[in-house]
Short mmCIF file of C-alpha atoms and ligand atoms in Angstrom, two decimals:
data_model
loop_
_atom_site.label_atom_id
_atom_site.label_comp_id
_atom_site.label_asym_id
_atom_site.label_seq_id
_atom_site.Cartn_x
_atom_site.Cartn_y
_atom_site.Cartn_z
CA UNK A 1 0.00 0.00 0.00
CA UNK A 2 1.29 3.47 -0.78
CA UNK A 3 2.17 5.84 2.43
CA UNK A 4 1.16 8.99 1.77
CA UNK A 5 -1.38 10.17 -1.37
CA UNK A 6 -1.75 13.85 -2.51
CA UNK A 7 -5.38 14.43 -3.49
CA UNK A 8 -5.18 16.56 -6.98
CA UNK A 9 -9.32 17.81 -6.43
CA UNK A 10 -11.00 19.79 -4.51
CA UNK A 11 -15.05 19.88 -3.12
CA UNK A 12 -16.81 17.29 -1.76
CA UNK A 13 -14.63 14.53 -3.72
CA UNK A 14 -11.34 15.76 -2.41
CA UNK A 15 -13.48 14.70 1.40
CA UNK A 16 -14.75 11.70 -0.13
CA UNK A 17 -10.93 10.42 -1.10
CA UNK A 18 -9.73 11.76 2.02
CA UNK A 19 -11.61 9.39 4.11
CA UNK A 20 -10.92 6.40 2.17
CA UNK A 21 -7.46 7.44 2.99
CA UNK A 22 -8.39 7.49 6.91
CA UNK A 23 -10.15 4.51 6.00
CA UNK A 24 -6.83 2.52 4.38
CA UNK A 25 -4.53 3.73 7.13
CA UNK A 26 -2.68 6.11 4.57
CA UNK A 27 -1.55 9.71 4.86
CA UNK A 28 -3.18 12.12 2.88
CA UNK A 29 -2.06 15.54 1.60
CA UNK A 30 -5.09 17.80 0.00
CA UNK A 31 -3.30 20.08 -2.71
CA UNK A 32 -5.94 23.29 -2.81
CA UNK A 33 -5.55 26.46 -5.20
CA UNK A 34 -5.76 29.77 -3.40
CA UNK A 35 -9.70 29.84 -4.28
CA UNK A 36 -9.70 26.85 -1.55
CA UNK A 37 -7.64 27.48 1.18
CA UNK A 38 -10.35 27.34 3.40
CA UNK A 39 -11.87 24.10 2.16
CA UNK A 40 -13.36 21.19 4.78
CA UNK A 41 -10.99 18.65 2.69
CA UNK A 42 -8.08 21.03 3.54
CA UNK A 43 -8.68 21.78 6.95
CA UNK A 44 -9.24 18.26 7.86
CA UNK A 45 -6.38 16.86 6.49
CA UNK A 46 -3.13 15.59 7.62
CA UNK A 47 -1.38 17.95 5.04
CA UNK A 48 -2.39 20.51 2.68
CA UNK A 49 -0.32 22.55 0.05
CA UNK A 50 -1.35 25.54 -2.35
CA UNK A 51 -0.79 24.63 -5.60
CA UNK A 52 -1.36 27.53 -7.87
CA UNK A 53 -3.78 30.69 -8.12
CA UNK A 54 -8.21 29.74 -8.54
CA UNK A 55 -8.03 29.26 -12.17
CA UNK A 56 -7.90 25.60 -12.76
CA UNK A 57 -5.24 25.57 -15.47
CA UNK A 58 -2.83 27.09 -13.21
CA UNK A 59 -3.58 24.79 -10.30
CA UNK A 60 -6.09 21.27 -10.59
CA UNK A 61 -5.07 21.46 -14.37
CA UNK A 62 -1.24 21.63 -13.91
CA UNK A 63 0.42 18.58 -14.05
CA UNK A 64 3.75 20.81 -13.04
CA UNK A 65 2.38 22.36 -9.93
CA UNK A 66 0.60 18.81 -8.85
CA UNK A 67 3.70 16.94 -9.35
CA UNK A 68 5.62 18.87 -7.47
CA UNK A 69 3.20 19.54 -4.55
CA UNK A 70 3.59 15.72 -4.41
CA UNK A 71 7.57 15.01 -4.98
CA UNK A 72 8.12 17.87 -1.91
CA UNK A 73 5.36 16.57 0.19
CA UNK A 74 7.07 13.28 -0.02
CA UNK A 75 4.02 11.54 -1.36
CA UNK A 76 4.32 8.37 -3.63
CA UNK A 77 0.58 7.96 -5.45
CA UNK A 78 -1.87 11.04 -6.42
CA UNK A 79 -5.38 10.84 -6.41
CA UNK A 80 -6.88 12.68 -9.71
CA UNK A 81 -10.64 12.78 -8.36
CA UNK A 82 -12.97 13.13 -11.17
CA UNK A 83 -12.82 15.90 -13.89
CA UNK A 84 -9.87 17.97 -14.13
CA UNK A 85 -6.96 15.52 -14.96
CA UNK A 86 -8.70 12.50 -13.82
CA UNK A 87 -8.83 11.17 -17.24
CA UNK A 88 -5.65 12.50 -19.03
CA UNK A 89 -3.54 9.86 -19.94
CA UNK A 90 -0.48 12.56 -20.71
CA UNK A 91 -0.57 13.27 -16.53
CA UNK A 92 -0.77 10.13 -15.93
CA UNK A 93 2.48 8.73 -17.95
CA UNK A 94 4.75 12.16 -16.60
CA UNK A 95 3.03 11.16 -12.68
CA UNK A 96 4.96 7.80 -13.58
CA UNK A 97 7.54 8.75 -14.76
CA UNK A 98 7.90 10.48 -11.63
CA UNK A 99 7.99 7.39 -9.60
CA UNK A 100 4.61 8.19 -8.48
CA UNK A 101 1.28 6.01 -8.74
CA UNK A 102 -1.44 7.27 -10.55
CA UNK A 103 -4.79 6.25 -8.90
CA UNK A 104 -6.57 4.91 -11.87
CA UNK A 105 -5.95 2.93 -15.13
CA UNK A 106 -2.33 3.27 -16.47
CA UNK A 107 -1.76 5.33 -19.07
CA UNK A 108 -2.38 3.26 -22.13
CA UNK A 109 -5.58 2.03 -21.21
CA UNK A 110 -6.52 5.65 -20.81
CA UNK A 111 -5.02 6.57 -24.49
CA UNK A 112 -6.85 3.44 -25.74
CA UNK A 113 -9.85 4.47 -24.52
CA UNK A 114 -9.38 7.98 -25.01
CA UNK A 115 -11.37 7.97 -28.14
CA UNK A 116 -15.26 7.53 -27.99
CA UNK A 117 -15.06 6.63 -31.52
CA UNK A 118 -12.45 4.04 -31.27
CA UNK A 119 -13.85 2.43 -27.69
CA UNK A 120 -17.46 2.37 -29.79
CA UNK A 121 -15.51 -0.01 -32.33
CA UNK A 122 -13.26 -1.83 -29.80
CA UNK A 123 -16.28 -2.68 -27.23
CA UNK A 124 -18.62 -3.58 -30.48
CA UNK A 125 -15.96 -6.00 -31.31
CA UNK A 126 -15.88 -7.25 -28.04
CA UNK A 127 -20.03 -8.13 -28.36
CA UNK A 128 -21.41 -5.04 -27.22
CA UNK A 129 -24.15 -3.77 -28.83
CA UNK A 130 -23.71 -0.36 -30.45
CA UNK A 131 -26.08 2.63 -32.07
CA UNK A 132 -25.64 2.47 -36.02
CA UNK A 133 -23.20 5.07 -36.82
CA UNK A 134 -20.06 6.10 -38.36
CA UNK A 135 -16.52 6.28 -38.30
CA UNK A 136 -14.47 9.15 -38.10
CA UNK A 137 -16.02 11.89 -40.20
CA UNK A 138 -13.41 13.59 -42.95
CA UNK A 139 -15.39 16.44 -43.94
CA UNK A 140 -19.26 17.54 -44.69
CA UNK A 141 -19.73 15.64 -47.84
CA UNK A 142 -18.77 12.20 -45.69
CA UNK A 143 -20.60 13.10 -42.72
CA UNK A 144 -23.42 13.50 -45.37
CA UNK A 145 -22.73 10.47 -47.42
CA UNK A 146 -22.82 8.31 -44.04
CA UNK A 147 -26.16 9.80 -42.87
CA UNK A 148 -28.05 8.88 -45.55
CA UNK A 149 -26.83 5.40 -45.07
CA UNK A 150 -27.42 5.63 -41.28
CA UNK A 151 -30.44 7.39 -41.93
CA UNK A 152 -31.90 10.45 -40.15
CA UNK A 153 -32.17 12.21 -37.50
CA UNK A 154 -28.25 11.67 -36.38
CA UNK A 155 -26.29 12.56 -33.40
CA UNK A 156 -22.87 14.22 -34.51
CA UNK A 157 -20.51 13.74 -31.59
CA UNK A 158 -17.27 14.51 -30.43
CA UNK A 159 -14.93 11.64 -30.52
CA UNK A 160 -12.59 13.56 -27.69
CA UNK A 161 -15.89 14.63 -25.21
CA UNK A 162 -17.65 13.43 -23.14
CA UNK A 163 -20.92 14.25 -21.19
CA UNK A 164 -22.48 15.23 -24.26
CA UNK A 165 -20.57 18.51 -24.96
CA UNK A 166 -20.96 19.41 -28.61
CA UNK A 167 -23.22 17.08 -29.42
CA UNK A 168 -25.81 18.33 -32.18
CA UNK A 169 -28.85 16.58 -33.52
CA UNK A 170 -29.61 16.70 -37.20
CA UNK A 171 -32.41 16.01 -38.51
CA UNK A 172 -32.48 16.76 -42.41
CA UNK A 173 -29.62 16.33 -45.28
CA UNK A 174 -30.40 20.53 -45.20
CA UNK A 175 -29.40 20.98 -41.16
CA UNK A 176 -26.07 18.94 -41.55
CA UNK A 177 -23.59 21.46 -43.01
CA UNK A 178 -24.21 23.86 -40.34
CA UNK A 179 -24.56 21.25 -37.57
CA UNK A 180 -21.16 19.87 -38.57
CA UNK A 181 -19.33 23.20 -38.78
CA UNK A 182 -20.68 23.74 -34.88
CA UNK A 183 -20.00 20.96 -33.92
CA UNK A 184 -16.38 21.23 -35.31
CA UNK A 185 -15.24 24.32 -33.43
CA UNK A 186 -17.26 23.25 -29.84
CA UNK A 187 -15.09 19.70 -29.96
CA UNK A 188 -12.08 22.28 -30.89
CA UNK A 189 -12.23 24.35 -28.23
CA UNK A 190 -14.08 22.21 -25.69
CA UNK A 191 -11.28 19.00 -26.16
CA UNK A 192 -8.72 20.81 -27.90
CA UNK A 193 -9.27 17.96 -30.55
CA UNK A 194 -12.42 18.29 -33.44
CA UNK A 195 -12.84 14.53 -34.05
CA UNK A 196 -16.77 13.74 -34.84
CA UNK A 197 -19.04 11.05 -35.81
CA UNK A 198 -22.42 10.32 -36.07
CA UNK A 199 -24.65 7.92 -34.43
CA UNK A 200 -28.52 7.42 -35.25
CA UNK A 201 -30.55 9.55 -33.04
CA UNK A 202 -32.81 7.40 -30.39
CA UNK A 203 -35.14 9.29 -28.97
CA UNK A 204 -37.07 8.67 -25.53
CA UNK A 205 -33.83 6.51 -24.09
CA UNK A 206 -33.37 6.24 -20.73
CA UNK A 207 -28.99 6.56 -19.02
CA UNK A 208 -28.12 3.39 -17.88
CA UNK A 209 -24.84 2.64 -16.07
CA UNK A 210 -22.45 -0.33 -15.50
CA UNK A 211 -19.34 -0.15 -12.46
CA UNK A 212 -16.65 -2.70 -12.87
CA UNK A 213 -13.71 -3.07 -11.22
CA UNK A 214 -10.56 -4.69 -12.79
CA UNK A 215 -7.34 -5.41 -10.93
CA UNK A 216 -3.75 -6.33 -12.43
CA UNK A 217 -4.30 -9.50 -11.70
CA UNK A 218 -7.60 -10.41 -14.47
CA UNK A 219 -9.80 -10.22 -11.54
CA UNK A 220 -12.61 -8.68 -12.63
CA UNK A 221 -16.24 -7.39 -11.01
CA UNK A 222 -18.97 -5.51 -11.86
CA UNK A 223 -21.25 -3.71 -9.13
CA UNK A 224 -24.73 -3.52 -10.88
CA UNK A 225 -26.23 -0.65 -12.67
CA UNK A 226 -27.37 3.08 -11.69
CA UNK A 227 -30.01 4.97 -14.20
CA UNK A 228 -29.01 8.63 -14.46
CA UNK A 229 -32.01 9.63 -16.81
CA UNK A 230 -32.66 12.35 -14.82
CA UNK A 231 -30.24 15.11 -16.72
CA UNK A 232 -30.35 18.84 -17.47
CA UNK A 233 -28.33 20.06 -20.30
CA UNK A 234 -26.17 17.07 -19.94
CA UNK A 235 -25.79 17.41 -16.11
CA UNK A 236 -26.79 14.72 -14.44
CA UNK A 237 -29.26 15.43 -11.33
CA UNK A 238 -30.67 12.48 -9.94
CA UNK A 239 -29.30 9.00 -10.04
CA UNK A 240 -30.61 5.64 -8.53
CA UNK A 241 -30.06 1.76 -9.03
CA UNK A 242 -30.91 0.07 -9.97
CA UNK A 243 -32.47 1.26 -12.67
CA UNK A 244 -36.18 0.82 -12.99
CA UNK A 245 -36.06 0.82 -16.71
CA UNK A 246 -34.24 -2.84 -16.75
CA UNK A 247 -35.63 -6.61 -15.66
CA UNK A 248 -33.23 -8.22 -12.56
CA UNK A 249 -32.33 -10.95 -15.84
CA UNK A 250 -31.74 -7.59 -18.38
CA UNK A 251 -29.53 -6.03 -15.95
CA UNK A 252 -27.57 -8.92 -14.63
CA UNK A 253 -27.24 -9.61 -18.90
CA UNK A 254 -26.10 -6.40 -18.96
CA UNK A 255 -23.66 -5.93 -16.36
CA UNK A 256 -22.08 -9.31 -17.75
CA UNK A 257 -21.68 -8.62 -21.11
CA UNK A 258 -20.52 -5.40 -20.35
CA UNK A 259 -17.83 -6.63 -18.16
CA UNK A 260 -16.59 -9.44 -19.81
CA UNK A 261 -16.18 -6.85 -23.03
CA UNK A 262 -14.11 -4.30 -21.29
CA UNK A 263 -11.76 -6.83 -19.54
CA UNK A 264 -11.10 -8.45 -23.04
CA UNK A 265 -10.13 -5.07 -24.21
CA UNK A 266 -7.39 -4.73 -21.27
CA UNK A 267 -9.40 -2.63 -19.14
CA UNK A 268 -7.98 -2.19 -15.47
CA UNK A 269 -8.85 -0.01 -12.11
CA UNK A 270 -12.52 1.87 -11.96
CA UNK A 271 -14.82 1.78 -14.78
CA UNK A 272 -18.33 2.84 -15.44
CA UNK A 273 -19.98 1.93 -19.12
CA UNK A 274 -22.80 3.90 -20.43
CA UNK A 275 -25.73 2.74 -22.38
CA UNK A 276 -28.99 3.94 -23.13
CA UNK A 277 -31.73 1.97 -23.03
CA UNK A 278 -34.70 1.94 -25.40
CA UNK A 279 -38.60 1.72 -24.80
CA UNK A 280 -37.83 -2.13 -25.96
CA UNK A 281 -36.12 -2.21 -23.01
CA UNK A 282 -32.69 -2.78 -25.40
CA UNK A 283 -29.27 -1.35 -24.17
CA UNK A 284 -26.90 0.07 -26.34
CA UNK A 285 -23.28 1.44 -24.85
CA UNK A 286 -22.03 4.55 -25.89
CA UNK A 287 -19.16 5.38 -24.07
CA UNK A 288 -16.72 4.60 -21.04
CA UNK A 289 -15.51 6.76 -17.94
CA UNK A 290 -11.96 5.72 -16.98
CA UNK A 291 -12.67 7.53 -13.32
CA UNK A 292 -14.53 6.70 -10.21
CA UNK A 293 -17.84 9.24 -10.57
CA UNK A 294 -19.94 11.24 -8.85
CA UNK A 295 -22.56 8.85 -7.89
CA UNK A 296 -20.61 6.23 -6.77
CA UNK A 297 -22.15 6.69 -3.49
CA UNK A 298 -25.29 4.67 -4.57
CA UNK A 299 -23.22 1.33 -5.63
CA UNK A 300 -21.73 1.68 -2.31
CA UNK A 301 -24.88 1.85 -0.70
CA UNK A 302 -26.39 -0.94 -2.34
CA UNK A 303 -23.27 -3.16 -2.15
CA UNK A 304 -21.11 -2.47 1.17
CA UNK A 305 -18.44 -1.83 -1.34
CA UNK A 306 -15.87 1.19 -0.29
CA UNK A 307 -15.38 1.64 -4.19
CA UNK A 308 -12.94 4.55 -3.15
CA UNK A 309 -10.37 2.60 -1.01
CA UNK A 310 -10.87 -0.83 -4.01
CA UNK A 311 -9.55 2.04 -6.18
CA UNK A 312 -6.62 2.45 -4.64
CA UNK A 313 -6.17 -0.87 -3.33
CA UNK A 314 -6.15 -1.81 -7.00
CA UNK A 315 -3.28 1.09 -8.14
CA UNK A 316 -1.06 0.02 -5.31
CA UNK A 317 -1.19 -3.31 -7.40
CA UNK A 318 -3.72 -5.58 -4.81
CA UNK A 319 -5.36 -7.53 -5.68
CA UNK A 320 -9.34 -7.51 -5.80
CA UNK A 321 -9.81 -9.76 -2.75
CA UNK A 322 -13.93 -10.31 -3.52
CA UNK A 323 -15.21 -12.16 -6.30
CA UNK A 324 -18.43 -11.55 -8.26
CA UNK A 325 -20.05 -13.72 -5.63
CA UNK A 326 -19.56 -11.27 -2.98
CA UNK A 327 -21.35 -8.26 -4.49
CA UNK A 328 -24.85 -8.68 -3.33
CA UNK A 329 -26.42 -5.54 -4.50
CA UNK A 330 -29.61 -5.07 -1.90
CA UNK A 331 -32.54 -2.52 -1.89
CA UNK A 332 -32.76 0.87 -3.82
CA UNK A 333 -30.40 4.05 -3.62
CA UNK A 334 -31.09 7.23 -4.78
CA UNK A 335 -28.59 10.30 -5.00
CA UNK A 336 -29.27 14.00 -5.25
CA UNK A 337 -26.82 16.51 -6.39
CA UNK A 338 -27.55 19.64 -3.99
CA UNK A 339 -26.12 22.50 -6.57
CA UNK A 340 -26.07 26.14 -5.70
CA UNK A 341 -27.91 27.21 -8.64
CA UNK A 342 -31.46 28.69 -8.93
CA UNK A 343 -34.05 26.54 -11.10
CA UNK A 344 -36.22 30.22 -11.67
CA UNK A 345 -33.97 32.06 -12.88
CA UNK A 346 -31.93 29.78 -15.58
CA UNK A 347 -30.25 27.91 -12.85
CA UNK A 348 -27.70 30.35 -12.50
CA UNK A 349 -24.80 29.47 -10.84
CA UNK A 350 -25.08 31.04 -7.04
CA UNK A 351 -21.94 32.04 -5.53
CA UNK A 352 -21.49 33.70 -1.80
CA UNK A 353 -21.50 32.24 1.75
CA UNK A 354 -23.82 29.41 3.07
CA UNK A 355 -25.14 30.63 6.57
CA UNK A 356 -26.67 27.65 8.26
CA UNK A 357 -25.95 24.39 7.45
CA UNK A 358 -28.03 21.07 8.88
CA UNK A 359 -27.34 18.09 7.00
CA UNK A 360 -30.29 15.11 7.32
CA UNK A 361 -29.77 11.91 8.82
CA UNK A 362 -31.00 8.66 10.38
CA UNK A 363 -31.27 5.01 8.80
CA UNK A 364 -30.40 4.60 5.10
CA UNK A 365 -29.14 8.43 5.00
CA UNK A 366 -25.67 9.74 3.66
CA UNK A 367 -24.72 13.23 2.90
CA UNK A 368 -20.99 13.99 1.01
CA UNK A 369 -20.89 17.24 1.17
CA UNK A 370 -17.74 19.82 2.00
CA UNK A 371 -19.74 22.66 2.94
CA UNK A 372 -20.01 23.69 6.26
CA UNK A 373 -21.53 27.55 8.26
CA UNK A 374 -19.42 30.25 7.01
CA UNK A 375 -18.75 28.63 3.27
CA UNK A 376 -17.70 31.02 0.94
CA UNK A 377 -18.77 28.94 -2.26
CA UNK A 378 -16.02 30.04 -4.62
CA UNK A 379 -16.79 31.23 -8.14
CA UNK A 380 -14.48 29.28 -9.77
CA UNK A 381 -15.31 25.84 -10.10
CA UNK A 382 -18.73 23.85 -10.87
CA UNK A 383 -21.78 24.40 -8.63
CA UNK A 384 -22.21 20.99 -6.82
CA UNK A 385 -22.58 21.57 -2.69
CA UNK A 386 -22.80 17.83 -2.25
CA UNK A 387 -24.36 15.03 -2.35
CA UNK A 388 -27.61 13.43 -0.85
CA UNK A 389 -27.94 9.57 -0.98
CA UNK A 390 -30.71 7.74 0.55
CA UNK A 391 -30.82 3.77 0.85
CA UNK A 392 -34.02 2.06 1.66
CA UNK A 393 -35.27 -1.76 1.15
CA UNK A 394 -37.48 -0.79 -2.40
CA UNK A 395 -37.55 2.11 -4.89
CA UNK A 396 -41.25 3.73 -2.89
CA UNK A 397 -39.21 3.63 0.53
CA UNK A 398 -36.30 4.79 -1.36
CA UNK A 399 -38.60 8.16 -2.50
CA UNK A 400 -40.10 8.54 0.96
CA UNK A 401 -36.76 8.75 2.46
CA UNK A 402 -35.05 10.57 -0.05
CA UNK A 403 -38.24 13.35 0.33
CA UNK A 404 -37.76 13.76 4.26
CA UNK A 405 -34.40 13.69 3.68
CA UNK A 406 -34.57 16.44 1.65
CA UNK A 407 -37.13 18.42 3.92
CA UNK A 408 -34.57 17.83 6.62
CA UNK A 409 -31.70 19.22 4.72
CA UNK A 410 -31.02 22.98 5.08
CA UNK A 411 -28.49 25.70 3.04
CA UNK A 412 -29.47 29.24 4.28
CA UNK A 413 -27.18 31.98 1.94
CA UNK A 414 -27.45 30.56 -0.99
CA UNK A 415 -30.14 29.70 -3.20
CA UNK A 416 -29.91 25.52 -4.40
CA UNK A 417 -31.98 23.39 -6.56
CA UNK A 418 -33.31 20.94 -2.73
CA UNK A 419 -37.34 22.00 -3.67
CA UNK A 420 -36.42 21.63 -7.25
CA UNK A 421 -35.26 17.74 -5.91
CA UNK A 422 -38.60 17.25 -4.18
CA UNK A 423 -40.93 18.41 -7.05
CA UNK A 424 -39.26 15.83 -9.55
CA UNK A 425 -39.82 12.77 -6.47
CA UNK A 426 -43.93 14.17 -6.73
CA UNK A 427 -43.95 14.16 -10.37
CA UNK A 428 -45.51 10.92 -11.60
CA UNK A 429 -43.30 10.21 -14.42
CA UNK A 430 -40.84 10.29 -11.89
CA UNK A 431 -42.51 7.80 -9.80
CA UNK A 432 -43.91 5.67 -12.21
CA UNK A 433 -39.56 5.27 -13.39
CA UNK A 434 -40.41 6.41 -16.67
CA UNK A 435 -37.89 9.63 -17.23
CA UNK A 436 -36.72 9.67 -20.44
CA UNK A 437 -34.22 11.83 -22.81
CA UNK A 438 -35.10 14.69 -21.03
CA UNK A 439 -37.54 15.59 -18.54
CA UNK A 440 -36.21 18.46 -17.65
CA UNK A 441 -34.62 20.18 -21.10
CA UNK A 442 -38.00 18.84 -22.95
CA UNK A 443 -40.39 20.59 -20.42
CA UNK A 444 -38.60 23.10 -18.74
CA UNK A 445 -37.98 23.77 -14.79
CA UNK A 446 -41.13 26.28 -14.72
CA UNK A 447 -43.82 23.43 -13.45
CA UNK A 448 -40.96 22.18 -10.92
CA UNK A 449 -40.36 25.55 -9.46
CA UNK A 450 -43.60 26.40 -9.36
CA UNK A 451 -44.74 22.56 -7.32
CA UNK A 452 -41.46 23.19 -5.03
CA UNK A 453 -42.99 26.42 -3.91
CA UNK A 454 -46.50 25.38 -2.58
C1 MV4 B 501 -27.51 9.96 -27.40
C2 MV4 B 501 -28.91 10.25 -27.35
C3 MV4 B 501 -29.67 9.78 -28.39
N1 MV4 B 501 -29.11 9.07 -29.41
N2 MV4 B 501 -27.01 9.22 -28.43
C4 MV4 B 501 -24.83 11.24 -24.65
C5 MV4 B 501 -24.15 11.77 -23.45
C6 MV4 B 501 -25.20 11.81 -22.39
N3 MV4 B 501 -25.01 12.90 -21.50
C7 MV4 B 501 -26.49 11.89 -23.13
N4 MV4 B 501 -26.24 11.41 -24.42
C8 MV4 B 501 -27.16 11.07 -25.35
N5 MV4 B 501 -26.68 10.36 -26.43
C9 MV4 B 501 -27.80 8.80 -29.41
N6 MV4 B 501 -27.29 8.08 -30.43
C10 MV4 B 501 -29.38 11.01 -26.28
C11 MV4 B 501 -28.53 11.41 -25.26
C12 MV4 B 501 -29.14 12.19 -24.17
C13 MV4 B 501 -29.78 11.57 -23.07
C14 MV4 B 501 -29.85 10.17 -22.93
C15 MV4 B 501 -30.47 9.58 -21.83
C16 MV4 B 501 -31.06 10.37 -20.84
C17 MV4 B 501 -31.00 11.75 -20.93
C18 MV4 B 501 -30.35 12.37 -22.03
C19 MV4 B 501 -30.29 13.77 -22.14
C20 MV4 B 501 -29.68 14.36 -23.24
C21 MV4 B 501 -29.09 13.56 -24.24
#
């Protein structure tokens, strides 16, 4: 096991890697840009060093200033988090070649999955089912030559992205030209890299998720499913598992097939595969995250499994020590991400200080959060306050809690999306588990706000 691990991230995931740290019996060191010198993750740490000025690409973006911050620190592994450099496989070959351990999948795994159009190929190869689409696109005339043999409406996407950035749907031969040009310079400056291709459009899907685990070894797990349906502009809001859209024999299929394809294909640490999942009730994947995510706390809650610590475990080269026999996923989970944004007025990102701060609890109740009275939420950095899980035996008990959870839970000083949480549990197509591609772009926020405020 490694000694000592400096924690490249910041917010409630920089806490959530800092107790599996506690947890493991390792030292931690939280590296924080000046924006976050006051941070819960860097006050409650064993060690904690500035690494460069609020704007990410002088500080959680710079592989320099990290690997430093590590090297003098005397740490030997560095926890990425998720976003920032948590996927880049350049970091993680010059954090080698530094003698340090990279918490996640070596470098080449990352560069071979790297591409969304390559993995698409590589995993279809491997037997998993895939959307009709294309290759890499050359220029207009082929993206328009392989629509009309696809047939329309088509997705163009990003090969570099992720999260649906620069995606744009097309619909007629007519739309393309202009689509494609859009497309072209979001995936340019978004990814630094303007790689597309298209994929039939499938409306009314539903965001299904499979975690496996790979260690050096060829052990190999998978953790179940999560359904993240519930998205707004390509920001994920609510998650649960497992998913309602899926039969227990679909989604044990799924999880499977899914893992036997990824651990023919080399895969190794954390991994979550994406499908979506028609009205048929078919799943097709669409792309990989090479990261542990933000709503891993619902696999843990359903499994017992510290997914955090197995991820390190599994960089400091141990092996998996559970088989597929011991995940016993039990009950229903469901996670809200508490954002300081305001649903009525374009969910603006709110900045300022959080007065009082209570967070729920009781049976089945978890709340990752790094706020605490006195927050200054910087401006910097994405809007997310934390995290609200709820566990209960079935997805009804599962609502109940997660509503007097939320009731429970109060942010004075800021305004966040917690009423906006507990109008989508009372809307039926919510309840009923029917959310599709997307509840809240198609229909707005306006009948949310307005339930959240009787
Ligand atoms: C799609 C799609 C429809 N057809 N791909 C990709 C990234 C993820 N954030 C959403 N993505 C989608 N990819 C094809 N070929 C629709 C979406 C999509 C979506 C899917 C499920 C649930 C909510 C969604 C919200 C927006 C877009």
């Amino acid at each position: 096991m490694f000694t000592k691990i400096l924690i490249a991230n910041r917010g409630e995931i920089a806490l959530r890697v800092l107790r599996a740290c506690r947890t493991l019996g390792v030292g931690a060191v939280v590296a924080y840009s000046e924006a976050d010198r006051d941070s819960l993750a860097a006050q409650l740490a064993d060690e904690a060093i500035c690494i460069g000025p609020a704007d990410a690409k002088h500080s959680y973006l710079s592989a320099p200033a990290i690997i430093s911050a590590a090297v003098v620190t005397g740490c030997d592994a560095i926890h990425p988090g998720y976003g920032f450099l948590s996927e880049d496989e350049g970091f993680a070959d010059v954090v080698r070649a530094h003698d340090l351990a990279f918490i996640g999948p070596s470098a080449e795994v990352l560069e071979r999955f790297a591409s969304k159009e390559a993995t698409r190929r590589l995993l279809g190869a491997q037997g998993l089912p895939t959307i009709p689409g294309s290759g890499m696109l050359r220029d207009e005339a082929h993206a328009l030559e392989e629509a009309e043999s696809i047939g329309y409406p088509v997705l163009i996407k990003p090969s570099a992205g992720g999260g649906g950035k620069g995606m744009r749907l097309v619909r007629t031969p007519r739309e393309l030209e202009s689509a494609f040009k859009v497309s072209r310079s979001e995936a340019k400056a978004g990814f630094g890299d303007d790689a597309l291709y298209l994929e039939k459009y499938l409306d009314d899907t539903r965001h299904v998720e499979i975690q496996v685990a790979v260690d050096r070894f060829g052990n190999a797990i998978h953790m179940g499913d999560r359904d993240c349906s519930v998205q707004r502009r390509h920001q994920k809001i609510i998650e649960e598992a497992p998913s309602p859209a899926l039969s227990d024999a679909a989604r044990q299929e799924l999880a499977e097939r899914a893992l036997r394809a990824v651990a023919a294909a080399g895969y190794e640490n954390l991994g979550t595969l994406e499908f979506l999942v028609d009205s048929k009730g078919d799943a097709y994947f669409i792309e990989i995250n090479c990261r542990v995510q933000v709503e891993h706390p619902i696999t843990e809650l359903l499994t017992g499994i510290d997914m955090v610590a197995l991820q390190i475990r599994i960089a400091a080269g141990e092996p998996l020590g559970i088989t597929q026999a011991d995940v016993v996923p039990r009950g229903h989970a469901i996670e809200f991400r508490i954002l300081a944004e305001d649903p009525a007025k374009d969910f603006r990102p709110q900045a300022g200080q959080v007065g009082a701060y209570l967070a729920p609890g009781g049976p089945g109740v978890r709340m990752d959060s790094h706020m605490y009275p006195g927050y200054d939420i910087p401006p910097y950095y994405d809007s997310l306050l934390g995290k609200l899980c709820v566990w209960a035996p079935d997805r009804n008990q599962a609502i109940a809690r997660g509503d007097a959870a939320l009731r429970e839970l109060l942010v004075d000083g800021v305004v966040t999306n917690i009423d906006l949480h507990r109008a989508i549990l009372a809307n039926q197509v919510f309840i009923d588990g029917k959310v599709t591609t997307n509840l809240l772009d198609r229909v707005g926020s306006a009948p949310f706000v307005a339930a959240g405020n009787r």
